[in-house]
Amino acid sequence: MRILALSSVLLAAGLSGCGSDNTSQTNPEVLLTSELKTSHSYEDIADAAVWQSASDASQDLLLVSLEGDGVALFDTQGQQLLHAELGEVTSADLRYQITASNGDSIDLVALALADEQSIAFYSIAHQAKAEPELLSLGQLVLDFPAEALCLYKNTTTSELSVIGVSDLGIAKQYKLHYDGANINSTIVDVNGFPQAVRELNVGGKLSACAVDDETANLYIAEQNVGIWAYGADAENVKERKLVDSVAPLGHLQEIEGIDLSYQQDGKGYLIVADEGAGLLFYQRDDLSFSAQTTVAGFDETKTLAVARDGLWLGNSELEQPLYEKLAYASLNLLPELASAPIESSLSHRELSNSNIKLVKSNGETEAVDDDGDAADDPAFWLNQDDPSASLIIATNKQGGLMAYKLNGELVQYLEEGEPNNVDLRQNISNWDGSSFTLAAASNRELNTISLYQIQAASNGQDPIVKLPALGEQLDQEQLVSSVDEVYGLCMYLAADDTPYVFVNGKNGVIEQWRLSPSEQGIHGQMVRQLQVASQPEGCVVDDQTATLYVGEEDVGIWSFNADEAASTEATAFASVDGQQLVADVEGLSLYDDGTNKYLIASSQGNNSYVLYDLNQQNKLVGSFAIIADDEQGFDGASDTDGISVTAAYLGEAYPEGLFIAQDWYNVDPSYALLNQNFKLVSFQQIKQAFELP
């Protein structure tokens, strides 16, 4: 389990949602009033969630946790349909279409049972002229009292987890799976006890949490401090951000509830119920503060639930507490919401991304020596005499190059410089008529191109051997680049067997160097420059067609003619669209089995990889993601930088080739954080996922 100890000290410079005007008041000109009330009152109404029917909006349900009175279900008009005595329930959340391996699918409700230190799970269903159903799916036993909880269903992988938060200042995340009868913790200890995959030491008393499944943001309310944003995935260790704080630095006073209103095209609001400040609205896309208001008849605003057509608000200070509904039509009267009114809120089921295929990691390399942002780019070297003895050559941009066996074992770590990207070409003609494998790496320490020979790791010899690189500055023994900062790199072997290396810089300049082996070393001459408008990184060359593909991180993929005498004009290949190809565009690689040829791009923004069929006019095949194989102890891959792929037969484990991806967030089988590494996937899995020939 990973524990992230984080201070609750407020850094004003880090506030993403706080404006400079901390005296903002609710709008006195617009008086908001509710339009519906629930038919039944309970002494302690607490958290709530809205279940939206997939086919009939009139069958939507409001589910309210009632602390000592269990839960109640109300219809869209506030009429109570069901009251269930389920113990002391302090919080509720739900997600849709949770599927078991046998294909059974349910809509899931999670209930926090603080006194019992557990989370109870139920399936929920409702049809016309029938009583709603809550069917038990078991409990998750905790080692702490969760006062509130939130569910998260990854829209790419459909992986499910629950986060419990405590007034003790901690939050714990559990990875879940549905076996067709019960919801269980995916990770357990030797005694079968559920094991958290992440623990967050947030700070003070925690009152609520919510997850934006589409952006993978986890929001946690530290009641008297502010709202924090974390990455929602169990492997995500990005630094938290403060969305907003309590006065005088921010707009908040005492945070009680959080929910999200999803709109089309990534729009919508993070909505906060604050005991003193009322209702507050923050834009989903950038978390900027939008509006603050109160509702007539509410002395305090503590709980809320987003419905299809409005907000259900808990009016807990009444003598007979109940929930009241505030229509979006009323909310949109606020001038602050006029430019981005709240339309019908989407349910979580409408956020699912079924277009991304899922493949499990089949293996991984040992972690790199350095922590933080270190592992970056892999390349593949084929042992033509014994394919199973092939090697993965990869960069640790904090210190050197690694060579790994196909089982992930580290063979060599050559400490040298700060290599960012690496590529290689085999069967290069040497000065004496022999042939060898030539590798090149972009060295950010010296802003140079470093050159190496790759050979078999046998008989005690190191597979990576440094070669002298002879440029204009002969004393460097490396090729000195003139780009602002060397970054991406790839190699090209022309039809006349001349090797080249392309290196790009953060300013968009791409240099092409011609390489010439000699007895003294490898001579390099920069023969031309190409250009894209903004920062590129990943690149790859199709030697057969002499085509260079370059990923411009925030824009898309370009193609150039790779021959040194050709035009420098770029041709648009694929654009960042925020759906399939999501910035940053990172690594690029080519799969070529002699019949099929695919360009693969790392779509870092949605943790996936995009396939294009180069034999079918660059047709988009689709996207895939690498997910964990918890049974084998391999985690998935996320926030990938560099990738590499080969179509070579590598034995029974990889009969149709191997796909290699850098993994930014690497964890062990218990989800304890490790240094970064590279994940391995049989290309046979990828072919099967897309039903490719």
XYZ file of C-alpha atoms in Angstrom:
693
model
C 0.000 0.000 0.000
C 1.228 3.462 -0.837
C 1.020 6.207 1.808
C 1.242 9.801 0.665
C 1.885 12.093 3.620
C 0.817 15.576 2.637
C 0.721 18.735 4.719
C -2.449 20.758 5.063
C -0.593 24.050 4.983
C -2.356 26.419 2.594
C -0.141 27.821 -0.124
C -1.952 30.785 -1.600
C 0.105 30.605 -4.773
C -1.157 27.091 -5.412
C -4.868 27.855 -5.322
C -6.365 26.949 -8.677
C -9.946 27.850 -7.836
C -9.445 30.831 -5.548
C -9.961 34.276 -6.962
C -8.258 37.431 -5.741
C -11.577 38.748 -4.394
C -12.139 36.836 -1.192
C -15.116 38.944 -0.093
C -17.447 37.461 -2.712
C -21.039 37.203 -1.487
C -24.059 35.359 -2.775
C -26.123 37.171 -5.367
C -28.817 39.125 -3.464
C -30.849 39.904 -6.599
C -31.779 36.293 -7.395
C -33.873 34.446 -4.805
C -33.723 30.722 -5.422
C -36.519 28.514 -4.146
C -37.027 24.765 -4.290
C -39.879 23.244 -6.271
C -40.282 19.781 -4.673
C -39.913 18.198 -1.247
C -39.576 14.581 -0.234
C -42.711 13.067 1.218
C -41.065 11.694 4.344
C -38.842 13.297 6.951
C -36.125 11.654 9.026
C -34.249 12.912 12.040
C -30.784 12.634 10.481
C -30.721 12.911 6.709
C -27.181 12.619 5.451
C -25.591 12.003 2.067
C -27.535 11.237 -1.113
C -27.065 9.986 -4.671
C -29.322 9.890 -7.731
C -29.787 6.744 -9.814
C -30.711 7.549 -13.423
C -32.667 4.994 -15.408
C -31.094 3.974 -18.708
C -34.437 4.003 -20.526
C -37.059 5.985 -18.620
C -36.292 9.274 -16.859
C -39.514 9.012 -14.879
C -38.063 6.000 -13.058
C -35.035 7.889 -11.675
C -34.473 7.499 -7.929
C -33.130 9.632 -5.100
C -31.268 7.462 -2.588
C -30.764 9.109 0.820
C -28.618 7.828 3.671
C -30.386 8.423 6.990
C -27.623 7.646 9.487
C -29.369 5.550 12.174
C -32.488 5.052 10.043
C -30.812 3.249 7.131
C -31.667 4.452 3.628
C -34.736 5.674 1.754
C -35.566 5.741 -1.942
C -37.722 8.482 -3.468
C -39.092 8.919 -6.976
C -38.630 11.995 -9.192
C -41.566 13.713 -7.461
C -40.165 13.101 -3.983
C -42.531 10.270 -3.070
C -40.976 7.608 -0.877
C -40.881 4.196 -2.547
C -38.721 2.242 -0.132
C -37.273 2.537 3.375
C -34.644 -0.035 4.353
C -33.213 -0.475 7.848
C -29.569 -1.112 6.990
C -27.830 0.140 10.111
C -26.214 3.538 10.509
C -25.522 4.764 6.979
C -23.497 7.977 6.712
C -22.771 8.212 2.992
C -23.841 6.820 -0.392
C -22.607 6.712 -3.969
C -23.356 4.657 -7.083
C -21.998 3.597 -10.463
C -23.504 1.831 -13.465
C -22.881 -1.312 -15.486
C -20.460 -3.095 -13.186
C -19.754 -6.303 -15.066
C -18.591 -9.696 -13.838
C -16.397 -12.055 -15.838
C -19.481 -14.111 -16.758
C -21.088 -11.038 -18.354
C -23.588 -10.275 -15.583
C -23.969 -6.529 -15.093
C -25.470 -4.516 -12.241
C -25.854 -0.910 -11.155
C -23.977 -0.566 -7.880
C -24.708 1.331 -4.663
C -22.051 1.731 -1.967
C -23.029 2.722 1.579
C -20.660 3.838 4.335
C -21.364 2.111 7.662
C -19.124 4.125 9.950
C -20.023 2.382 13.209
C -19.358 -1.018 11.674
C -16.167 0.203 9.954
C -17.323 -1.226 6.664
C -18.779 -0.394 3.268
C -21.904 -2.230 2.177
C -22.667 -2.897 -1.488
C -26.058 -3.344 -3.158
C -27.352 -3.643 -6.672
C -30.114 -1.192 -7.504
C -32.872 -1.495 -10.088
C -36.246 0.123 -10.762
C -38.931 -0.480 -13.340
C -42.333 1.081 -13.867
C -45.124 -0.180 -11.573
C -42.646 -2.100 -9.447
C -40.951 -1.395 -6.134
C -37.239 -0.504 -6.397
C -34.839 -3.285 -5.523
C -31.751 -3.159 -3.326
C -29.999 -6.527 -3.318
C -27.029 -7.133 -1.040
C -23.625 -7.759 -2.630
C -21.648 -8.102 0.579
C -19.478 -5.799 2.647
C -15.917 -4.501 2.567
C -14.430 -4.595 6.067
C -12.239 -1.571 6.818
C -9.622 -0.843 9.449
C -10.935 2.688 9.999
C -14.350 4.406 10.194
C -15.284 5.911 6.807
C -17.598 8.864 7.438
C -18.011 9.392 3.698
C -17.204 7.514 0.507
C -17.091 7.853 -3.253
C -16.902 5.350 -6.094
C -14.708 5.586 -9.191
C -15.123 3.688 -12.453
C -12.291 4.340 -14.892
C -13.898 5.276 -18.217
C -11.031 3.715 -20.154
C -10.549 0.420 -18.331
C -13.870 0.107 -16.419
C -11.816 -0.748 -13.327
C -13.732 0.018 -10.142
C -12.564 1.361 -6.800
C -14.022 2.924 -3.688
C -12.483 5.682 -1.588
C -13.411 6.071 2.062
C -12.640 9.296 3.945
C -12.467 9.787 7.687
C -12.691 12.630 10.173
C -9.282 11.353 11.274
C -7.791 13.027 8.181
C -7.083 9.910 6.115
C -8.547 8.542 2.901
C -8.083 4.968 1.702
C -8.738 3.547 -1.747
C -9.704 -0.071 -2.445
C -9.711 -1.720 -5.840
C -12.911 -3.743 -6.384
C -14.248 -6.487 -8.633
C -17.640 -8.095 -9.103
C -17.672 -11.897 -9.186
C -21.323 -12.240 -10.173
C -22.519 -12.559 -6.567
C -20.500 -10.123 -4.455
C -18.287 -7.068 -4.656
C -14.829 -7.966 -3.351
C -11.521 -6.266 -2.736
C -9.131 -7.178 -5.550
C -6.132 -6.911 -3.234
C -6.158 -8.826 0.052
C -3.512 -9.709 2.606
C -2.412 -13.241 3.516
C -5.443 -13.588 5.778
C -7.856 -12.486 3.075
C -8.425 -9.085 4.677
C -9.071 -6.233 2.188
C -5.930 -4.237 1.527
C -6.016 -0.584 0.474
C -4.124 0.196 -2.709
C -3.568 3.799 -1.663
C -3.690 5.832 1.532
C -3.789 9.624 1.566
C -2.890 11.515 4.715
C -4.874 14.618 3.812
C -4.708 16.441 7.120
C -7.708 17.550 9.178
C -11.295 16.375 9.403
C -12.573 15.043 6.060
C -16.257 15.492 5.306
C -16.867 14.370 1.703
C -15.367 13.134 -1.530
C -16.359 12.789 -5.173
C -14.684 11.460 -8.314
C -14.906 12.885 -11.814
C -14.681 9.642 -13.792
C -14.117 11.449 -17.074
C -11.087 13.474 -15.920
C -9.937 10.938 -13.296
C -9.888 13.615 -10.601
C -10.598 12.752 -6.974
C -11.934 15.635 -4.871
C -11.670 15.475 -1.087
C -13.202 18.039 1.262
C -11.065 18.905 4.277
C -13.938 20.442 6.163
C -12.294 23.523 7.687
C -9.450 23.915 5.188
C -10.516 23.488 1.557
C -11.102 21.110 -1.331
C -8.185 19.068 -2.646
C -7.857 17.517 -6.098
C -5.918 14.256 -6.509
C -5.527 11.812 -9.353
C -8.243 9.181 -8.944
C -6.366 6.132 -10.203
C -4.693 3.931 -7.632
C -1.358 4.282 -9.407
C -1.628 8.055 -9.782
C 0.831 9.936 -7.590
C 0.626 13.361 -9.166
C 0.829 16.172 -6.646
C -2.460 17.280 -5.201
C -3.873 20.711 -5.949
C -5.998 22.997 -3.832
C -9.217 23.792 -5.689
C -10.408 26.383 -3.172
C -9.927 27.183 0.499
C -11.866 28.645 3.364
C -11.960 32.396 3.896
C -10.042 34.647 3.944
C -8.025 32.963 1.179
C -11.010 31.463 -0.617
C -14.769 31.338 -0.898
C -15.500 28.464 1.485
C -16.406 28.329 5.170
C -17.259 24.789 6.282
C -17.462 22.170 3.532
C -20.016 19.400 3.918
C -20.899 17.905 0.512
C -19.508 17.567 -3.032
C -21.028 16.339 -6.285
C -20.531 16.758 -10.029
C -22.829 17.860 -12.833
C -21.633 16.342 -16.109
C -22.387 18.200 -19.331
C -21.484 17.444 -22.932
C -17.934 18.006 -24.244
C -16.282 17.886 -20.837
C -18.260 20.805 -19.478
C -20.161 20.962 -16.220
C -19.568 21.867 -12.617
C -18.043 20.661 -9.404
C -20.748 21.677 -6.924
C -20.099 22.183 -3.224
C -22.522 22.323 -0.314
C -21.023 24.558 2.369
C -22.662 24.983 5.773
C -21.949 28.708 5.874
C -21.353 29.720 2.257
C -24.278 27.899 0.606
C -23.884 26.406 -2.862
C -20.668 27.007 -4.813
C -19.948 26.124 -8.445
C -16.571 25.437 -10.091
C -15.984 24.727 -13.791
C -15.156 21.054 -14.340
C -12.551 21.688 -17.016
C -10.293 24.159 -15.193
C -11.797 24.227 -11.659
C -12.219 27.988 -11.804
C -14.748 29.487 -9.411
C -18.030 30.400 -11.134
C -20.830 31.166 -8.707
C -22.013 31.184 -5.117
C -25.618 31.294 -3.935
C -28.081 30.308 -1.229
C -31.572 28.840 -1.377
C -34.584 30.292 0.415
C -35.516 28.347 3.524
C -32.080 26.752 3.992
C -30.300 27.983 7.120
C -27.406 25.676 6.277
C -26.497 23.749 3.114
C -24.860 20.455 4.007
C -25.725 17.767 1.469
C -26.611 17.587 -2.202
C -27.142 15.115 -5.023
C -27.071 15.951 -8.732
C -30.169 14.782 -10.616
C -30.988 14.769 -14.301
C -32.971 18.030 -14.107
C -31.897 19.670 -10.869
C -30.225 19.415 -7.480
C -31.636 17.565 -4.495
C -30.542 19.502 -1.379
C -30.715 18.233 2.201
C -32.516 20.722 4.453
C -31.172 19.279 7.671
C -31.925 22.202 10.009
C -35.694 21.905 9.752
C -37.618 20.433 12.653
C -38.525 17.684 10.218
C -35.456 17.366 7.944
C -36.028 16.413 4.313
C -34.655 16.810 0.812
C -35.811 19.570 -1.523
C -35.313 19.859 -5.270
C -33.885 22.950 -6.968
C -34.469 22.952 -10.735
C -31.660 23.864 -13.114
C -34.033 26.367 -14.715
C -33.962 28.282 -11.433
C -30.197 27.973 -10.995
C -29.592 29.271 -14.503
C -31.157 32.581 -13.466
C -27.880 33.344 -11.714
C -25.932 35.818 -13.900
C -22.712 33.928 -13.155
C -24.104 30.780 -14.789
C -25.664 32.522 -17.793
C -22.670 31.921 -20.067
C -22.540 28.207 -19.183
C -25.989 27.151 -17.955
C -26.571 23.719 -16.489
C -28.533 21.558 -18.881
C -29.717 18.038 -18.176
C -26.899 16.362 -16.245
C -25.431 13.214 -17.753
C -25.200 10.073 -15.675
C -21.987 8.135 -15.177
C -23.222 5.455 -17.576
C -23.035 8.045 -20.374
C -19.344 8.630 -19.648
C -18.276 5.066 -20.377
C -15.724 4.712 -23.150
C -16.394 1.390 -24.840
C -14.210 2.194 -27.855
C -10.929 1.505 -26.062
C -9.856 -2.141 -26.112
C -8.232 -3.577 -23.011
C -5.151 -5.795 -22.895
C -3.402 -7.112 -19.809
C 0.277 -6.612 -19.143
C 2.149 -9.878 -19.642
C 5.387 -8.807 -18.024
C 7.479 -5.875 -16.891
C 11.071 -4.836 -16.505
C 12.839 -4.233 -13.253
C 12.337 -0.682 -12.002
C 14.916 1.963 -12.863
C 17.408 3.058 -10.207
C 16.111 6.613 -9.824
C 12.796 7.778 -8.439
C 10.523 10.414 -9.931
C 10.432 11.073 -13.677
C 13.200 8.755 -14.849
C 12.265 5.919 -17.238
C 11.314 7.267 -20.642
C 11.874 5.450 -23.918
C 12.446 1.816 -24.971
C 13.901 0.273 -28.139
C 13.995 -3.387 -29.166
C 17.052 -5.379 -30.270
C 16.374 -8.710 -32.006
C 18.828 -11.524 -31.386
C 18.635 -13.082 -34.836
C 20.357 -16.272 -33.690
C 18.121 -16.758 -30.660
C 15.013 -14.506 -30.644
C 14.183 -15.480 -27.044
C 17.514 -13.893 -26.041
C 16.571 -10.532 -27.554
C 16.965 -7.353 -25.505
C 15.073 -4.242 -24.527
C 17.271 -1.142 -24.573
C 15.781 1.716 -22.557
C 16.578 5.119 -21.107
C 16.778 6.377 -17.557
C 16.873 10.078 -18.265
C 18.392 10.745 -14.863
C 21.442 8.646 -15.469
C 21.966 6.208 -18.330
C 20.925 3.326 -20.559
C 19.586 -0.073 -19.500
C 19.514 -3.446 -21.231
C 16.832 -5.924 -20.140
C 16.078 -9.530 -20.993
C 12.563 -10.343 -22.195
C 11.705 -11.554 -18.696
C 12.428 -8.039 -17.446
C 15.733 -8.861 -15.781
C 18.276 -6.037 -15.894
C 21.422 -7.129 -17.733
C 23.326 -3.855 -17.825
C 23.011 -0.304 -16.553
C 25.408 1.983 -18.381
C 25.577 5.169 -16.324
C 26.159 7.995 -18.759
C 24.568 11.397 -19.211
C 20.834 12.005 -19.299
C 19.515 10.029 -22.271
C 15.919 10.895 -23.130
C 15.043 8.839 -26.241
C 16.792 5.878 -27.814
C 16.506 4.060 -31.149
C 18.572 1.536 -33.075
C 19.098 -0.061 -36.464
C 20.498 -3.525 -37.031
C 22.706 -4.782 -39.876
C 24.575 -1.505 -40.339
C 27.529 -1.858 -42.711
C 30.749 -1.114 -40.869
C 33.910 0.386 -42.369
C 35.559 -3.047 -42.581
C 32.652 -4.774 -44.329
C 31.209 -6.363 -41.200
C 27.773 -5.529 -39.876
C 26.656 -4.369 -36.437
C 23.757 -2.778 -34.558
C 23.970 0.989 -34.125
C 21.986 2.765 -31.420
C 21.585 6.480 -30.799
C 20.295 8.395 -27.787
C 19.508 12.062 -27.179
C 21.697 13.180 -24.271
C 20.097 16.130 -22.484
C 23.085 16.588 -20.175
C 25.313 17.839 -23.015
C 22.651 18.556 -25.676
C 24.217 15.887 -27.848
C 23.562 12.639 -29.697
C 25.357 9.668 -28.149
C 26.091 6.551 -30.204
C 26.398 2.914 -29.125
C 26.863 -0.610 -30.440
C 24.359 -3.239 -29.268
C 25.425 -6.875 -29.095
C 24.320 -10.132 -27.501
C 24.489 -10.341 -23.721
C 26.536 -13.514 -23.534
C 29.947 -14.774 -22.493
C 30.183 -11.991 -19.943
C 30.114 -9.199 -22.527
C 28.048 -6.065 -22.001
C 25.340 -5.580 -24.605
C 25.672 -1.757 -24.740
C 29.066 -0.459 -25.887
C 29.819 3.253 -26.216
C 31.074 4.354 -29.649
C 33.060 7.497 -30.463
C 30.832 9.961 -32.331
C 32.894 12.270 -34.503
C 31.324 15.583 -35.335
C 32.757 19.029 -35.898
C 33.775 19.223 -32.231
C 36.012 16.169 -32.135
C 36.857 16.445 -28.434
C 33.237 15.772 -27.424
C 33.028 12.203 -28.802
C 29.331 12.967 -29.225
C 27.396 14.816 -31.903
C 26.649 18.314 -30.644
C 23.147 19.438 -31.557
C 22.057 23.014 -32.134
C 18.423 22.526 -31.080
C 17.463 24.344 -27.894
C 17.248 21.107 -25.890
C 17.536 17.626 -27.379
C 14.391 15.647 -26.719
C 12.887 13.084 -29.085
C 15.051 10.882 -31.324
C 14.656 8.162 -33.955
C 16.803 6.456 -36.574
C 16.434 5.801 -40.298
C 18.216 3.352 -42.605
C 17.967 4.587 -46.177
C 17.621 2.374 -49.255
C 21.370 2.791 -49.947
C 22.122 1.503 -46.399
C 23.121 4.926 -45.095
C 22.104 5.336 -41.437
C 20.605 8.601 -40.179
C 19.392 9.927 -36.872
C 16.690 12.547 -36.324
C 16.724 14.549 -33.110
C 14.215 17.196 -32.125
C 14.150 20.019 -29.624
C 11.479 21.618 -27.488
C 11.369 24.596 -29.858
C 10.055 22.411 -32.704
C 13.299 22.145 -34.689
C 14.166 18.670 -36.001
C 17.723 17.936 -37.134
C 18.680 15.132 -39.528
C 22.191 13.732 -39.163
C 23.933 11.426 -41.650
C 26.093 8.796 -39.930
C 29.201 7.250 -41.486
C 31.105 4.441 -39.704
C 34.897 4.645 -39.820
C 37.807 2.989 -38.089
C 38.015 5.923 -35.666
C 34.305 5.979 -34.822
C 30.999 7.165 -36.263
C 31.199 10.415 -38.211
C 28.092 12.567 -38.048
C 27.029 15.437 -40.288
C 23.862 17.472 -39.866
C 22.324 17.538 -43.356
C 19.027 19.385 -42.953
C 16.464 20.797 -40.541
C 12.715 20.279 -40.337
C 10.215 22.207 -38.243
C 6.913 21.894 -36.398
C 5.234 24.798 -34.647
C 5.473 23.612 -31.041
C 7.127 20.965 -28.894
C 7.590 17.530 -30.492
C 8.991 14.382 -28.933
C 8.106 10.967 -30.263
C 9.212 10.066 -33.766
C 9.716 6.957 -35.880
C 10.786 6.253 -39.455
C 9.317 3.722 -41.878
C 12.490 2.714 -43.709
C 10.609 1.033 -46.557
C 8.671 4.159 -47.534
C 11.245 6.685 -46.268
C 8.583 8.347 -44.111
C 9.340 10.147 -40.881
C 6.456 10.420 -38.402
C 6.712 13.102 -35.712
C 4.418 13.647 -32.750
C 3.802 17.307 -31.918
C 2.662 16.875 -28.325
C -0.342 19.224 -28.187
C -1.233 19.163 -31.891
C -0.978 15.727 -33.477
C 1.171 13.595 -35.782
C 2.997 14.847 -38.898
C 4.772 12.974 -41.677
C 7.850 14.065 -43.623
C 9.899 12.534 -46.403
C 12.913 11.097 -44.573
C 15.409 11.410 -47.457
C 17.938 14.150 -46.876
C 17.402 15.731 -50.319
C 13.598 15.718 -50.077
C 11.203 18.553 -49.321
C 10.975 19.727 -45.724
C 7.218 20.200 -45.978
C 5.112 18.480 -43.328
C 1.908 16.566 -44.019
C -0.766 16.268 -41.352
C -1.298 12.625 -40.391
C -3.590 12.752 -37.325
C -4.799 15.533 -35.069
C -5.276 15.657 -31.308
C -9.059 15.421 -30.960
C -9.487 15.003 -27.211
C -11.273 11.686 -27.768
C -9.045 9.189 -29.589
C -5.726 11.022 -29.650
C -5.409 13.037 -26.443
C -2.491 15.336 -25.660
C 0.280 14.768 -25.014
C 1.183 12.756 -28.099
C 4.259 10.930 -26.859
C 5.965 7.798 -28.193
C 5.538 6.529 -31.768
C 6.427 3.079 -33.081
C 5.852 0.855 -36.154
C 4.584 -2.721 -36.254
C 5.432 -4.477 -39.533
C 5.055 -8.239 -39.956
C 5.617 -8.144 -43.719
C 1.897 -8.092 -44.448
C 0.380 -5.727 -41.911
C 1.845 -2.377 -40.945
C 0.568 -0.200 -38.108
C 1.695 3.108 -36.644
C 1.131 3.165 -32.881
C 1.021 6.396 -30.867
C 1.058 6.894 -27.110
C -2.010 8.999 -26.285
C -0.825 10.110 -22.875
C -3.849 12.236 -21.986
C -6.194 9.232 -21.745
C -3.639 6.514 -20.930
C -4.129 4.667 -24.203
C -2.380 3.763 -27.460
C -3.798 4.519 -30.912
C -3.395 2.209 -33.926
C -3.350 3.439 -37.533
C -3.283 1.027 -40.494
C -0.594 2.288 -42.870
C -1.652 -0.239 -45.541
C -5.228 1.092 -45.517
C -4.588 4.772 -46.217
C -3.677 5.429 -42.569
C -7.096 4.278 -41.386
C -7.740 4.591 -37.670
C -8.042 1.067 -36.267
C -8.803 2.132 -32.703
C -7.249 2.516 -29.256
C -6.176 0.118 -26.558
C -5.099 0.458 -22.943
C -2.836 -1.724 -20.808
C -4.526 -2.863 -17.609
C -3.241 -4.798 -14.630
C -3.124 -8.556 -14.392
C -3.515 -8.765 -10.631
C -3.376 -12.569 -10.676
C 0.101 -12.453 -12.209
C 1.137 -9.414 -10.158
C 1.666 -7.018 -13.081
C 0.110 -3.563 -12.922
C -1.079 -1.632 -15.962
C 0.571 1.263 -17.755
C -0.402 4.910 -17.500
C 0.898 8.335 -18.559
C 3.192 6.567 -21.021
C 6.086 8.410 -22.632
C 8.025 6.136 -24.991
C 6.877 2.949 -26.702
C 8.409 0.306 -28.958
C 6.997 -2.649 -30.868
C 8.318 -5.587 -32.854
C 6.575 -8.181 -35.008
C 9.309 -10.791 -34.521
C 8.555 -14.253 -33.159
C 10.055 -14.277 -29.657
C 8.975 -17.667 -28.379
C 5.761 -18.938 -26.822
C 5.278 -15.861 -24.630
C 5.352 -13.479 -27.597
C 4.564 -15.500 -30.732
C 3.432 -12.506 -32.831
C 5.680 -9.844 -31.423
C 6.005 -7.623 -28.388
C 4.710 -4.179 -27.407
C 6.730 -2.228 -24.815
C 5.420 0.843 -22.970
C 6.964 3.089 -20.343
C 4.880 3.098 -17.170
C 4.877 6.358 -15.245
C 3.149 4.929 -12.154
C 4.666 1.566 -11.351
C 3.437 -0.391 -8.325
C 4.085 -3.815 -6.882
C 1.380 -6.515 -6.493
C 0.264 -4.837 -3.242
C 0.156 -1.447 -4.996
C 3.112 -0.040 -3.094
C 4.790 2.614 -5.209
C 7.977 1.638 -7.034
C 10.293 3.491 -9.376
C 9.167 3.638 -12.987
C 9.614 0.764 -15.406
C 8.436 -0.649 -18.749
C 5.422 -2.898 -19.311
C 5.405 -5.786 -21.818
C 2.371 -6.955 -23.804
C 2.107 -9.781 -26.311
C 1.065 -8.273 -29.639
C -1.086 -11.342 -30.115
C -3.380 -9.892 -27.410
C -3.626 -6.612 -29.292
C -4.444 -8.382 -32.547
C -7.135 -10.405 -30.836
C -8.643 -7.323 -29.211
C -9.121 -5.682 -32.615
C -9.693 -8.928 -34.519
C -6.763 -8.088 -36.775
C -5.418 -10.584 -39.324
